[in-house]
Structure formats: structure tokens, C-alpha cells
Coordinates of C-alpha atoms in Angstrom, one line a residue:
M52 CA -19.9 -76.6 -15.4
S53 CA -17.5 -79.5 -15.1
A54 CA -14.1 -79.0 -13.4
T55 CA -12.2 -79.7 -16.6
Q56 CA -14.2 -77.6 -19.0
R57 CA -12.9 -74.0 -19.4
V58 CA -15.5 -71.4 -18.6
I59 CA -16.0 -67.7 -18.8
T60 CA -17.0 -66.1 -15.6
A61 CA -18.9 -62.8 -16.1
K62 CA -19.9 -60.5 -13.3
V63 CA -22.6 -58.4 -14.9
Y64 CA -24.1 -55.2 -13.6
R65 CA -27.8 -55.5 -13.0
F66 CA -30.1 -52.6 -12.2
N67 CA -33.7 -51.7 -13.0
P68 CA -34.5 -48.2 -11.7
K69 CA -38.2 -49.0 -11.8
S70 CA -38.0 -51.9 -9.4
D71 CA -34.5 -52.1 -7.7
Q72 CA -33.4 -50.0 -4.8
S73 CA -29.7 -50.3 -5.8
A74 CA -27.5 -51.9 -8.4
R75 CA -25.9 -55.4 -7.9
F76 CA -23.6 -57.7 -9.8
E77 CA -24.7 -61.2 -10.8
T78 CA -22.2 -63.8 -11.7
Y79 CA -22.7 -66.1 -14.8
E80 CA -20.6 -68.9 -16.1
I81 CA -20.7 -69.9 -19.7
P82 CA -18.6 -72.4 -21.8
Y83 CA -15.4 -71.0 -23.1
K84 CA -14.9 -70.8 -26.9
D85 CA -12.0 -69.1 -28.7
G86 CA -13.0 -65.9 -30.5
L87 CA -16.1 -65.1 -28.5
S88 CA -16.8 -61.4 -28.2
V89 CA -18.2 -59.8 -25.0
M90 CA -21.5 -59.4 -27.0
N91 CA -21.5 -63.1 -27.7
V92 CA -21.2 -63.8 -23.9
L93 CA -24.1 -61.4 -23.2
Q94 CA -26.2 -63.0 -25.8
Y95 CA -25.5 -66.5 -24.5
I96 CA -26.5 -65.4 -21.0
Y97 CA -29.7 -63.8 -22.3
E98 CA -30.6 -66.8 -24.5
N99 CA -29.6 -69.7 -22.2
I100 CA -29.4 -68.5 -18.6
D101 CA -31.3 -65.3 -17.8
P102 CA -33.8 -63.8 -20.3
T103 CA -34.2 -60.7 -18.1
L104 CA -30.7 -59.4 -18.9
S105 CA -30.9 -56.3 -21.0
H106 CA -28.1 -55.2 -23.2
Y107 CA -27.8 -53.2 -26.5
Y108 CA -26.6 -54.4 -29.8
S109 CA -27.0 -53.1 -33.3
C110 CA -24.4 -53.1 -36.0
R111 CA -22.2 -55.9 -34.6
I112 CA -19.1 -54.5 -36.4
G113 CA -17.9 -51.8 -34.1
R114 CA -19.3 -48.8 -36.0
C115 CA -22.4 -47.5 -34.2
G116 CA -21.0 -47.3 -30.7
G117 CA -24.3 -48.3 -29.2
C118 CA -22.8 -51.3 -27.4
H119 CA -20.3 -49.2 -25.5
I120 CA -19.8 -50.7 -22.0
F121 CA -17.0 -51.1 -19.4
V122 CA -15.2 -54.4 -19.2
N123 CA -12.8 -54.8 -16.3
G124 CA -12.8 -51.0 -15.9
R125 CA -12.0 -50.2 -19.5
G126 CA -14.4 -48.6 -22.0
V127 CA -15.0 -50.9 -25.0
Q128 CA -17.5 -51.9 -27.6
S129 CA -18.9 -55.3 -26.7
C130 CA -19.3 -56.4 -30.3
S131 CA -15.6 -55.9 -31.2
T132 CA -13.9 -56.9 -27.9
R133 CA -12.8 -60.4 -27.2
A134 CA -14.1 -62.1 -24.1
S135 CA -11.6 -63.1 -21.4
E136 CA -12.1 -65.9 -18.9
E137 CA -13.0 -63.4 -16.1
M138 CA -14.8 -60.2 -16.8
I139 CA -16.6 -57.5 -14.8
I140 CA -19.2 -56.0 -17.2
E141 CA -20.9 -52.7 -16.4
P142 CA -22.6 -49.8 -18.3
P143 CA -20.8 -46.5 -18.8
H144 CA -22.8 -44.9 -15.9
R145 CA -19.7 -43.6 -14.2
I146 CA -19.0 -41.2 -17.1
G147 CA -22.5 -39.7 -17.1
F148 CA -24.8 -42.1 -18.9
R149 CA -28.1 -42.7 -17.2
V150 CA -28.9 -46.4 -16.7
I151 CA -32.3 -47.4 -18.2
K152 CA -32.0 -51.1 -17.3
D153 CA -28.9 -53.3 -16.7
L154 CA -26.4 -52.5 -19.5
I155 CA -28.7 -50.2 -21.5
T156 CA -28.1 -46.5 -21.0
S157 CA -29.6 -43.3 -22.1
D158 CA -28.4 -42.6 -25.7
I159 CA -28.9 -38.8 -25.7
F160 CA -25.1 -38.3 -25.7
L161 CA -24.7 -41.0 -28.4
T162 CA -27.4 -39.5 -30.5
E163 CA -25.8 -36.1 -30.4
R164 CA -22.4 -37.6 -31.2
K165 CA -23.9 -39.5 -34.2
K166 CA -25.5 -36.3 -35.5
A167 CA -22.2 -34.4 -35.2
S168 CA -20.4 -37.2 -36.9
L169 CA -22.9 -37.4 -39.8
S170 CA -22.9 -33.6 -40.3
H171 CA -19.0 -33.7 -40.4
A172 CA -19.1 -36.6 -42.8
N173 CA -21.6 -34.8 -45.1
A174 CA -19.4 -31.6 -45.0
L175 CA -16.3 -33.7 -45.8
T176 CA -18.1 -35.4 -48.7
R177 CA -19.2 -32.0 -50.1
F178 CA -15.7 -30.6 -49.7
T179 CA -14.1 -33.7 -51.4
Y180 CA -16.5 -33.6 -54.3
A181 CA -16.0 -29.9 -54.8
S182 CA -12.2 -30.2 -54.8
V183 CA -12.2 -33.2 -57.2
A184 CA -14.7 -31.3 -59.5
A185 CA -12.4 -28.3 -59.5
K186 CA -9.3 -30.3 -60.4
V187 CA -11.2 -32.1 -63.2
K188 CA -12.1 -28.7 -64.7
E189 CA -8.5 -27.4 -64.4
K190 CA -6.9 -30.2 -66.5
P191 CA -7.9 -30.4 -70.1
M192 CA -8.8 -33.8 -71.3
R193 CA -6.5 -35.3 -73.9
S194 CA -8.0 -36.9 -76.9
T195 CA -6.4 -40.1 -78.0
K196 CA -6.7 -41.8 -81.3
I197 CA -8.0 -45.3 -81.3

């Protein structure tokens, strides 16, 4: 990168349990653009610098939680977090997630959380529908002349 061009410096956690003895951080520099998300940075690295980088993305709108990582020690979703000029990016392995490769972790906890969330949403929907239906039955409809 040229000396005058702004860059994003990302130190990214790398580890493949099948081939690596220990984890390491690799540093990447990419051109800075306003509004880039951390996920955009990871995609740029994957598409233009290092196609061996593994990271997860799905919904891209901050709903699924699959892209949960740590940036500069703070738990975030990469799709909805703005990139800063200097970042240390690592998986949530310190809070109990097992690293499968690089930034991809075991989603057993996430899957259970999604199941619980869906069952809660379904119960809430049933409750809301039942309470609305009861209120509709309580109030007689008024007829109006047209």
C-alpha cells in the first residue's frame, strides 16, 4: 500500500486443528473505505489476498448470530460492525466455542440458542394470537349503515 493511502490493518486469528500445532495471527492490509463492515474486510482478504481464510457469514443483517467474533477484545457480529483502521479479529474460542478452522467455530451452542429462540417466538405468536382472538370475541361488532 502506498504511504498516502489509508489502510485497514487486520490481525486475524488463524488456526487449523487438523494441520497446525498452535494458533497464530496473520496481519493483512486492505484499502480503507468508509462504511466497511468487519465482514467486508474478511471477504476482501479471502477474495483478494488469502483464499485459505475461513470465516462464516449468512444473513448479513445481524440477525442469525453466525458471524459472532471478537474484534479488539469485544464480542460483535462481523456483518453489522464497522471496521476500524486497526483490528485484532479472533473467534469466540475464549468463551467456550471450539475452533473448527480460523474464525469458524462449533455452532452447537448457537444451534441450541436458535432452537430456544424459535420455540419462544412460536409460543409468543400463539399467545398473541389467542389474546387478540379473545378480545375480538369480547367486543360486539357494530353495524354501520352505508
